[in-house]
JSON list of C-alpha atoms in Angstrom, two decimals:
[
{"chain": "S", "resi": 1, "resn": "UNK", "atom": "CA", "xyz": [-31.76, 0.56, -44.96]},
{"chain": "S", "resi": 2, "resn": "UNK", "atom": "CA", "xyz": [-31.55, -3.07, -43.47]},
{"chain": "S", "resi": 3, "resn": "UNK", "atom": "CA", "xyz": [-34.27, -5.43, -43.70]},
{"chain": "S", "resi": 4, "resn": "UNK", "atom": "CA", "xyz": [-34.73, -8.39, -41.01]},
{"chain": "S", "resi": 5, "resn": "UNK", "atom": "CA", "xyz": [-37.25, -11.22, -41.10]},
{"chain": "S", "resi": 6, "resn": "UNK", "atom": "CA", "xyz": [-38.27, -12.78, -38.24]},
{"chain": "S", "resi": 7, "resn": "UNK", "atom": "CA", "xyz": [-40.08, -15.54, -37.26]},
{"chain": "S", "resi": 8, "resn": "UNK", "atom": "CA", "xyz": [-42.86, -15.81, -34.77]},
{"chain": "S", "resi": 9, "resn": "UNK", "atom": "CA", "xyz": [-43.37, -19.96, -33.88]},
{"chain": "S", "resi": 10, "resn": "UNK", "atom": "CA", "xyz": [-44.87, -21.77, -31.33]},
{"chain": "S", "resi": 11, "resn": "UNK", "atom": "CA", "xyz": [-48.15, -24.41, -30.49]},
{"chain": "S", "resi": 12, "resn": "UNK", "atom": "CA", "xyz": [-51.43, -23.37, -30.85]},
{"chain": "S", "resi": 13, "resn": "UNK", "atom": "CA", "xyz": [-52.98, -20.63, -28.32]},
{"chain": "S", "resi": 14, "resn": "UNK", "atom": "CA", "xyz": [-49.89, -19.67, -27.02]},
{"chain": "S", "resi": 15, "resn": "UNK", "atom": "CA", "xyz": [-49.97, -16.00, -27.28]},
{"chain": "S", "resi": 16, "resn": "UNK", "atom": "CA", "xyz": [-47.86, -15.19, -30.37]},
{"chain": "S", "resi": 17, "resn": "UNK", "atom": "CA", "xyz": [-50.13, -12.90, -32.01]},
{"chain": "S", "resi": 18, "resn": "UNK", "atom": "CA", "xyz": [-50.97, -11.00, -28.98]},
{"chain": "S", "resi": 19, "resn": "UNK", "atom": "CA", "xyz": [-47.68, -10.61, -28.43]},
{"chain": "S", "resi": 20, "resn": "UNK", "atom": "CA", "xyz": [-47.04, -9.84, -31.96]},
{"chain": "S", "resi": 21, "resn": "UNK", "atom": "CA", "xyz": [-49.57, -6.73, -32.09]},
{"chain": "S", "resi": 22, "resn": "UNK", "atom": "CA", "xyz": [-48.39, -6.03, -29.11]},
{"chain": "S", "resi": 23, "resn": "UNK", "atom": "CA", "xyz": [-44.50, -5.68, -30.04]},
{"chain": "S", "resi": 24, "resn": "UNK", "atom": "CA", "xyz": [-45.24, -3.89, -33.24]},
{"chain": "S", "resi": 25, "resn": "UNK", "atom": "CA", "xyz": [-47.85, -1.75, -32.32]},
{"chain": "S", "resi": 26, "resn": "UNK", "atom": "CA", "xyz": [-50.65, -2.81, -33.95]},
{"chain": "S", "resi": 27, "resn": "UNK", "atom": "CA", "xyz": [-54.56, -3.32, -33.33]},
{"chain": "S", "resi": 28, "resn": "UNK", "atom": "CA", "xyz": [-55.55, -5.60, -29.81]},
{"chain": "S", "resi": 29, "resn": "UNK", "atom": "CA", "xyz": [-57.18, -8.61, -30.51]},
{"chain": "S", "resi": 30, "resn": "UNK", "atom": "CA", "xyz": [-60.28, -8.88, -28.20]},
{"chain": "S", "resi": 31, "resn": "UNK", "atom": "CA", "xyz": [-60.89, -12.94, -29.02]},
{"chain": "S", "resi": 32, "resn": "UNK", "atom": "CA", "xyz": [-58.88, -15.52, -29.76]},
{"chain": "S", "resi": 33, "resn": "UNK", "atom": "CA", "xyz": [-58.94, -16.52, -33.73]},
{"chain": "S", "resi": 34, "resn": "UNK", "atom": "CA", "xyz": [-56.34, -19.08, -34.86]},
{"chain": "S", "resi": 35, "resn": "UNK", "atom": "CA", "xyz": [-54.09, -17.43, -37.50]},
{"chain": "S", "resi": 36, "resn": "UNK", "atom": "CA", "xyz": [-54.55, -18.95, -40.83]},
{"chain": "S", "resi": 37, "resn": "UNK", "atom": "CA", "xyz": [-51.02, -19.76, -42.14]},
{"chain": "S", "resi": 38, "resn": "UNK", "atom": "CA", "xyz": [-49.28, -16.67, -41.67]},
{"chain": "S", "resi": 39, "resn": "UNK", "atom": "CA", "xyz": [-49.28, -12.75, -40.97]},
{"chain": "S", "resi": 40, "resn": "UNK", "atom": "CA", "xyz": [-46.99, -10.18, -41.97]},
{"chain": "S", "resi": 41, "resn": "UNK", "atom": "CA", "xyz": [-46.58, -7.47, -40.13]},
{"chain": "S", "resi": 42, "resn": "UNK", "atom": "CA", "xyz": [-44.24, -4.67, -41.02]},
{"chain": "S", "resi": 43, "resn": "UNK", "atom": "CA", "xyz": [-42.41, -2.14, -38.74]},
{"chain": "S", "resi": 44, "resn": "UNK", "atom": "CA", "xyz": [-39.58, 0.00, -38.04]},
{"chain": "S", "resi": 45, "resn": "UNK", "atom": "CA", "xyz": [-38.50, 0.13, -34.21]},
{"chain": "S", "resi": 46, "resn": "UNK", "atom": "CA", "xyz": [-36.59, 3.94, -33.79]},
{"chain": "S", "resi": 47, "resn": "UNK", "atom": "CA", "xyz": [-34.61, 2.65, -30.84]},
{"chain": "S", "resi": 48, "resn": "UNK", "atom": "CA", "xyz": [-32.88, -0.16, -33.38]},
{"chain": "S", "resi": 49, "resn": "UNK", "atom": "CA", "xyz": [-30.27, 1.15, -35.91]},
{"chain": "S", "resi": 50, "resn": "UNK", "atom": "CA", "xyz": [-27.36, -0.46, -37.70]},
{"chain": "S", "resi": 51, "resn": "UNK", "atom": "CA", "xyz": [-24.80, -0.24, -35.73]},
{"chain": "S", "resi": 52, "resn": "UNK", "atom": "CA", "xyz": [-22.37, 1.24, -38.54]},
{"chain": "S", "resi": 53, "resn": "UNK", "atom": "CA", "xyz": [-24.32, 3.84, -40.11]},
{"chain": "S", "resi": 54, "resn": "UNK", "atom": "CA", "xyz": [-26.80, 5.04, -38.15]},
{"chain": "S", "resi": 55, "resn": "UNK", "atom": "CA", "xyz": [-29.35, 3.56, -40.96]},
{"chain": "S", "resi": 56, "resn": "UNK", "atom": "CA", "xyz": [-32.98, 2.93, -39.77]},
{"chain": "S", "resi": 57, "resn": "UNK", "atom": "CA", "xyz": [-34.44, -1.24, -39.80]},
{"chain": "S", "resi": 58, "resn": "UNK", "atom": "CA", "xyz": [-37.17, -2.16, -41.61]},
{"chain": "S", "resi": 59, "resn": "UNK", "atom": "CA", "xyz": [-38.37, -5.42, -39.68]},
{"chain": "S", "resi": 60, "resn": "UNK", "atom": "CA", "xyz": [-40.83, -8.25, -40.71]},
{"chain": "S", "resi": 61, "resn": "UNK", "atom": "CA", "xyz": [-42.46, -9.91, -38.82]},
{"chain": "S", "resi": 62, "resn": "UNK", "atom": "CA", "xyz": [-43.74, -13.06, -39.93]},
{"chain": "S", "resi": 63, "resn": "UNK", "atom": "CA", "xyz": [-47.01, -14.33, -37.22]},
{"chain": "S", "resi": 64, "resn": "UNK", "atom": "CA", "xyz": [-46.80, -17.93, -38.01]},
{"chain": "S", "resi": 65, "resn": "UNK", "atom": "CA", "xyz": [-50.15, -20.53, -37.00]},
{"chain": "S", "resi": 66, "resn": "UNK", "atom": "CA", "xyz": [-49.18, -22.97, -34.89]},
{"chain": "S", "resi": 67, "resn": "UNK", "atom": "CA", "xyz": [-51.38, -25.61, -36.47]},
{"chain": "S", "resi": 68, "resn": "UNK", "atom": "CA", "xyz": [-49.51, -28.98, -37.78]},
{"chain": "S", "resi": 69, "resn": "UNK", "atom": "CA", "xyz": [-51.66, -28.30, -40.72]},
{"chain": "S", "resi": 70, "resn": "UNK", "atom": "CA", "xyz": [-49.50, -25.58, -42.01]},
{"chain": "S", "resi": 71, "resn": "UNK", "atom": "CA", "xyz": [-46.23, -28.10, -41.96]},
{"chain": "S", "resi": 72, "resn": "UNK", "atom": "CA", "xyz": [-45.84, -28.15, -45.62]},
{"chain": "S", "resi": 73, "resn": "UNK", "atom": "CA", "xyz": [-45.66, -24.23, -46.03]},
{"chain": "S", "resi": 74, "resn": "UNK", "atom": "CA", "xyz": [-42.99, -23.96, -43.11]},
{"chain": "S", "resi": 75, "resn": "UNK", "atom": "CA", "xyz": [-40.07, -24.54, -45.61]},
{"chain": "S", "resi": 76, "resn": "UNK", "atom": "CA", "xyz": [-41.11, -21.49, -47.73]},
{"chain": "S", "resi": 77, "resn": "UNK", "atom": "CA", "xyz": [-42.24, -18.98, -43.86]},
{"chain": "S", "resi": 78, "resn": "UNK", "atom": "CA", "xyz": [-38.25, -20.01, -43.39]},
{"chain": "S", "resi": 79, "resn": "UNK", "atom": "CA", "xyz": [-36.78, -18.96, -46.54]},
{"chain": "S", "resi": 80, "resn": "UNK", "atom": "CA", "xyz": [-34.44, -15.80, -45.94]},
{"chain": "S", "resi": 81, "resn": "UNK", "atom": "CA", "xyz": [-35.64, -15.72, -42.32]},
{"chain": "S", "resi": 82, "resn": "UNK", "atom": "CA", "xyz": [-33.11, -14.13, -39.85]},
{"chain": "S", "resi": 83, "resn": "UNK", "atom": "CA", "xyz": [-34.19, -15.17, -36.61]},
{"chain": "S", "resi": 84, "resn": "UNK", "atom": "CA", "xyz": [-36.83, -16.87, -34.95]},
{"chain": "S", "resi": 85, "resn": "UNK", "atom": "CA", "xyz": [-39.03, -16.17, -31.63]},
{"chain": "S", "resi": 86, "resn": "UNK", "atom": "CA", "xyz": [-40.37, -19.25, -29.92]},
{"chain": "S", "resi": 87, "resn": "UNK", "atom": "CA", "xyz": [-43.62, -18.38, -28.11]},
{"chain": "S", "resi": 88, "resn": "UNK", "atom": "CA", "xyz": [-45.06, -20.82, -25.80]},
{"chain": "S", "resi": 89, "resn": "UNK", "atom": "CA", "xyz": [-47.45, -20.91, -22.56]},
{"chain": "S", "resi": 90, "resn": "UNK", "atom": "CA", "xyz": [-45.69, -21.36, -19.88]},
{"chain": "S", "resi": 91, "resn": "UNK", "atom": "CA", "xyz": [-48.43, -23.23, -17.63]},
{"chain": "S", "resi": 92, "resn": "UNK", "atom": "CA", "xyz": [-49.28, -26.07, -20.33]},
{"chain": "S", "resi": 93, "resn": "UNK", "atom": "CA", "xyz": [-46.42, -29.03, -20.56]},
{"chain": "S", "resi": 94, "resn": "UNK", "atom": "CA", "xyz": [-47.56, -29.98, -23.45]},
{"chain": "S", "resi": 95, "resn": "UNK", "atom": "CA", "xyz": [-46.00, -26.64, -24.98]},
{"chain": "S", "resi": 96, "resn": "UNK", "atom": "CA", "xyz": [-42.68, -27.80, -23.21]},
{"chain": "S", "resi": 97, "resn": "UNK", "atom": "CA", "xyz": [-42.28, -30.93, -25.12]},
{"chain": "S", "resi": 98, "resn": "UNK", "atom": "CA", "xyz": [-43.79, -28.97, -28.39]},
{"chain": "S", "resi": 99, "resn": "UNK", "atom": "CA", "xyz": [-40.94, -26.21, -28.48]},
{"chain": "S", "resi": 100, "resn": "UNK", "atom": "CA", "xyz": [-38.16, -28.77, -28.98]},
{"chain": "S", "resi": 101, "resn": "UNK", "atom": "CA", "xyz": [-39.88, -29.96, -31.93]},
{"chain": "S", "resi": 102, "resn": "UNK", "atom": "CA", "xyz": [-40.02, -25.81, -33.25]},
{"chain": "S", "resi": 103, "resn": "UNK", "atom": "CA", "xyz": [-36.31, -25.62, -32.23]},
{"chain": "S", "resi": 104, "resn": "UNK", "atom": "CA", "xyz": [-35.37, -28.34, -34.33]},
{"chain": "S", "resi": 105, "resn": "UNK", "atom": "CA", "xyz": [-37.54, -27.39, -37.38]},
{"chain": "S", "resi": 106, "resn": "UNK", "atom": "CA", "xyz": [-37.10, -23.75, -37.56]},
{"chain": "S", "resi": 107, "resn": "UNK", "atom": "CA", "xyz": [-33.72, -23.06, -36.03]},
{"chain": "S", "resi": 108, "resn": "UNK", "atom": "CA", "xyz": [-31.32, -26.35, -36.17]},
{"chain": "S", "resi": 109, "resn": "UNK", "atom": "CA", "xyz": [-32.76, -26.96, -39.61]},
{"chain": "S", "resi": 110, "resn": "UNK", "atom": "CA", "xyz": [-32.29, -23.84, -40.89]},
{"chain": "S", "resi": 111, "resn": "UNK", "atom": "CA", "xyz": [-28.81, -23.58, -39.56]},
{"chain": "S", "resi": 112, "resn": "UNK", "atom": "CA", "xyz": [-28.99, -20.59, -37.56]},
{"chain": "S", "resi": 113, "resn": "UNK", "atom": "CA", "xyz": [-27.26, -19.68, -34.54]},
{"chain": "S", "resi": 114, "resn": "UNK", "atom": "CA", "xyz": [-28.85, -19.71, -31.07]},
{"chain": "S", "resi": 115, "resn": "UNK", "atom": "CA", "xyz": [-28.18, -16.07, -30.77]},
{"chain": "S", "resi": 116, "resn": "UNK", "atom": "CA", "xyz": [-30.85, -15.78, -33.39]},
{"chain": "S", "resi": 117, "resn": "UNK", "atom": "CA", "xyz": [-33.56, -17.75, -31.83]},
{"chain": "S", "resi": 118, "resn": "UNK", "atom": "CA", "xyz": [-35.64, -16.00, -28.41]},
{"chain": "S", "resi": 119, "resn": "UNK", "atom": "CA", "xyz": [-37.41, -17.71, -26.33]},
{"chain": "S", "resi": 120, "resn": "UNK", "atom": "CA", "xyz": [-40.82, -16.07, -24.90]},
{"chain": "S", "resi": 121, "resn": "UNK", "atom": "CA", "xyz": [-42.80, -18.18, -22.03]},
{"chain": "S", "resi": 122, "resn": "UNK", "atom": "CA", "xyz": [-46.06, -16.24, -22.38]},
{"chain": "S", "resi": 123, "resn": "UNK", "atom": "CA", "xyz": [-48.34, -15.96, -19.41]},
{"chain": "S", "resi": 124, "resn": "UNK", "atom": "CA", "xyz": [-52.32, -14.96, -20.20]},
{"chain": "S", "resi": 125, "resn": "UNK", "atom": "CA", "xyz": [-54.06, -13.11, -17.93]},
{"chain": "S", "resi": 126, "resn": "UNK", "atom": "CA", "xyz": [-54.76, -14.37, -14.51]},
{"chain": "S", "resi": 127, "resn": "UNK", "atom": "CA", "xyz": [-52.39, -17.20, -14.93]},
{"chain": "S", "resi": 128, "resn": "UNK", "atom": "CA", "xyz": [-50.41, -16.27, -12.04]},
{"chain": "S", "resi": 129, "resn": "UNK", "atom": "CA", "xyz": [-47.46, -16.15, -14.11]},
{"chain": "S", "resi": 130, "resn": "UNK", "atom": "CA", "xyz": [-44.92, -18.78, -12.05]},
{"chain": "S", "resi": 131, "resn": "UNK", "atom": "CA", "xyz": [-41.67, -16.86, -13.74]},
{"chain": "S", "resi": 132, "resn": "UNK", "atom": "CA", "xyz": [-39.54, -19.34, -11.29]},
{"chain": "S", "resi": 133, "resn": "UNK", "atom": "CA", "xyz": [-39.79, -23.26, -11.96]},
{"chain": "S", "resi": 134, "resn": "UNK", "atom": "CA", "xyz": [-39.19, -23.70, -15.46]},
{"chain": "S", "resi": 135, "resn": "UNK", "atom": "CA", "xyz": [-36.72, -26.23, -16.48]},
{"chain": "S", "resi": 136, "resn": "UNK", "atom": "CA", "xyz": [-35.91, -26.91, -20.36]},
{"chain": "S", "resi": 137, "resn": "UNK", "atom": "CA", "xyz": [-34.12, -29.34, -21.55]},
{"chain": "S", "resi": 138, "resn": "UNK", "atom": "CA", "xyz": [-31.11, -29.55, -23.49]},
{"chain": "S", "resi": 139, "resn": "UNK", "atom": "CA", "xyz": [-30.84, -27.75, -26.14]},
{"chain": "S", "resi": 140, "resn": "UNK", "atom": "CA", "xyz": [-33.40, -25.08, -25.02]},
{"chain": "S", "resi": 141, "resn": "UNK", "atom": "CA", "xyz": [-31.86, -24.65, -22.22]},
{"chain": "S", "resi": 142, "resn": "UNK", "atom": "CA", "xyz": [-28.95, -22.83, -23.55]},
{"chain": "S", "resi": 143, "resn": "UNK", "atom": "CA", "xyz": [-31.10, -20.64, -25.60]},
{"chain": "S", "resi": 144, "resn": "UNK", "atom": "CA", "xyz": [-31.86, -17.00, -24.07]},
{"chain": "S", "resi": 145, "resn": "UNK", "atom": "CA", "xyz": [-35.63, -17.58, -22.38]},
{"chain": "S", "resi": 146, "resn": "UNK", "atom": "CA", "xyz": [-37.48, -14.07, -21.50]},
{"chain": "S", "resi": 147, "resn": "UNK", "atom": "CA", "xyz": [-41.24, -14.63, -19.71]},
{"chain": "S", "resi": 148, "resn": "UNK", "atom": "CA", "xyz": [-43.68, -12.22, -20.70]},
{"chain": "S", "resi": 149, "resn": "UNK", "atom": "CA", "xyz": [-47.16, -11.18, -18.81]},
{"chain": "S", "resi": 150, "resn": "UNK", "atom": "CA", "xyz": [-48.71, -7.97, -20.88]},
{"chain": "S", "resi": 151, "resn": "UNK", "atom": "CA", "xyz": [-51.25, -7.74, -17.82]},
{"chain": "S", "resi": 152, "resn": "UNK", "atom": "CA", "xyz": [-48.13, -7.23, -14.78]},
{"chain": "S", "resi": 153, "resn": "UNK", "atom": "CA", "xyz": [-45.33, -5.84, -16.49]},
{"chain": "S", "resi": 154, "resn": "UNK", "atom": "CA", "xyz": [-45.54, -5.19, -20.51]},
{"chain": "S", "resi": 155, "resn": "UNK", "atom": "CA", "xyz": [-42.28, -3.42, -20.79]},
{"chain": "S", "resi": 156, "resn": "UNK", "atom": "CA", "xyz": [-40.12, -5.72, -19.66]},
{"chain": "S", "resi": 157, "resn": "UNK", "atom": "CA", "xyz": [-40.74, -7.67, -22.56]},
{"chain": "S", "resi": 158, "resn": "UNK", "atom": "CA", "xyz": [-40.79, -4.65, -25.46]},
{"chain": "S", "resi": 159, "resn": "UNK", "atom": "CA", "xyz": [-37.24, -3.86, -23.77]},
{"chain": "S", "resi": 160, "resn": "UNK", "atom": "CA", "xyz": [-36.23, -7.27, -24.27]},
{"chain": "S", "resi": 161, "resn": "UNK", "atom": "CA", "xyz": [-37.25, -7.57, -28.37]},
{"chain": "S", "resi": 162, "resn": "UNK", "atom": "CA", "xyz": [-35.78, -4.67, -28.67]},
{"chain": "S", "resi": 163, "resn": "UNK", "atom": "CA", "xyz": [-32.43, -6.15, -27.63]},
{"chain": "S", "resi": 164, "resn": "UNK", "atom": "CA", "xyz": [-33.25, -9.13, -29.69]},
{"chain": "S", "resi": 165, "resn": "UNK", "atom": "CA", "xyz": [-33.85, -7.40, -32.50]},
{"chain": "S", "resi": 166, "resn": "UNK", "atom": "CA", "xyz": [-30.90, -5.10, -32.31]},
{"chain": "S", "resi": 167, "resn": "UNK", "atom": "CA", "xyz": [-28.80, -8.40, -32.22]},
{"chain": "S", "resi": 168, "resn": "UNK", "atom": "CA", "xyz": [-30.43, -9.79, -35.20]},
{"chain": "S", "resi": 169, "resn": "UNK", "atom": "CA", "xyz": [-29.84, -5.76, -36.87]},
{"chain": "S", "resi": 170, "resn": "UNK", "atom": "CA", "xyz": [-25.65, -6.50, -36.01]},
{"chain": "S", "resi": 171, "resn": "UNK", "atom": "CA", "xyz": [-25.71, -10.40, -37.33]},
{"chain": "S", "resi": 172, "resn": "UNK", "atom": "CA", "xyz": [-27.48, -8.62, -40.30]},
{"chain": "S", "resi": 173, "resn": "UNK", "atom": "CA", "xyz": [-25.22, -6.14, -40.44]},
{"chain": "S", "resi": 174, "resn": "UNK", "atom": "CA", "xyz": [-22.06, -8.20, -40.54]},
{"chain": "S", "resi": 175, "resn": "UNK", "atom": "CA", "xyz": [-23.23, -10.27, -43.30]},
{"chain": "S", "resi": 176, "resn": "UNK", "atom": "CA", "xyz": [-23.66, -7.89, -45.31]},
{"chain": "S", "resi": 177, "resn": "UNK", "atom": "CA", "xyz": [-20.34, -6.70, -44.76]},
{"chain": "S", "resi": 178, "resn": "UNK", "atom": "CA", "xyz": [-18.81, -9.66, -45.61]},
{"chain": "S", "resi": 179, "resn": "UNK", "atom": "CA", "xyz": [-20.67, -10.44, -48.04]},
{"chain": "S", "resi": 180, "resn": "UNK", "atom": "CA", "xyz": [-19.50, -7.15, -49.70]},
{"chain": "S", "resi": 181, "resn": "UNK", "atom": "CA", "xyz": [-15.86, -7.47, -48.68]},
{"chain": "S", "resi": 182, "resn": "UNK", "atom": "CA", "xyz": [-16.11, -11.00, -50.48]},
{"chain": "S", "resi": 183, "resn": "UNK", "atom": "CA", "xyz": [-17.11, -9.27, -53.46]},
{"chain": "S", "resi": 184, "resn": "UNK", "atom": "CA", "xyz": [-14.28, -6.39, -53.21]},
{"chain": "S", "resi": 185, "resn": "UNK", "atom": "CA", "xyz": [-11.89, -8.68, -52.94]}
]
């Protein structure tokens, strides 16, 4: 069975564990209580095999606090990580300017690809989620940006992690094949 680790990052209050629970089915939060360093949250997804075998995925998902505090533990949340999701609100530009500083640390740093990093512009309730006039700058702006509102439309977003995660499943997937044709030969 293949195993995937990926990274939830972002500012403070931006939605990731929401969005988290949400994603992997687990409990609703009712109030907002900044997470503490990091959550792990383990799940399997049925519509997300390996693309070779038919296997099952075993994903974690690794809810990471958005407080500066936490810097010096970011090195080990990264270790072995195989993508990363980038949650942000949408309506504070503060988050804009934050997210290039995530990018940097947790997916230029860690030398993955930009096919392994998502981009989620969260919208909280009654925000009036504007989907239309958000510009990112270079290098964001070439990474794949999805907006989610769990209050208008909550699917669109499961369908799109479940895209990103079957992506992650096939980068997976071909490293381990390589990895084991290396070893054949």
């Amino acid at each position: 069975m293949l195993k995937a680790k990926i990274l939830f990052v972002g500012p403070c209050e931006s939605g990731k564990t929401v969005l988290a629970n949400f994603l992997t089915e687990s409990s609703d939060i009712t109030e907002y209580n900044p997470t503490q360093g990091v959550r792990i949250l383990e799940f399997e997804n049925p519509h997300v095999t390996s693309n070779t075998k038919g296997t099952g995925c075993e994903f974690e998902l690794w809810d990471c606090g958005g407080d500066p505090k936490f810097e010096s533990c970011w090195p080990a949340l990264m270790k072995d990580s195989h993508g990363v999701v980038i949650v942000f609100n949408a309506d504070l530009p503060s988050h804009l300017k934050e997210i290039e500083m995530w990018y940097s640390c947790f997916v230029q740093q860690q030398f993955l690809q930009d096919t392994q990093c998502l981009l989620i512009a969260h919208h909280k309730p009654g925000s009036g989620s504007d989907k239309g006039n958000l510009t990112l700058s270079p290098p964001l702006n070439k990474l794949k940006l999805v907006h989610s509102n769990l209050e208008d439309d909550p699917e669109e977003i499961r369908l799109e992690f479940i895209k990103y995660l079957k992506s992650i499943i096939n980068s997976v997937s071909e490293s381990r094949d390589r990895e084991e044709m290396s070893i054949i030969t």
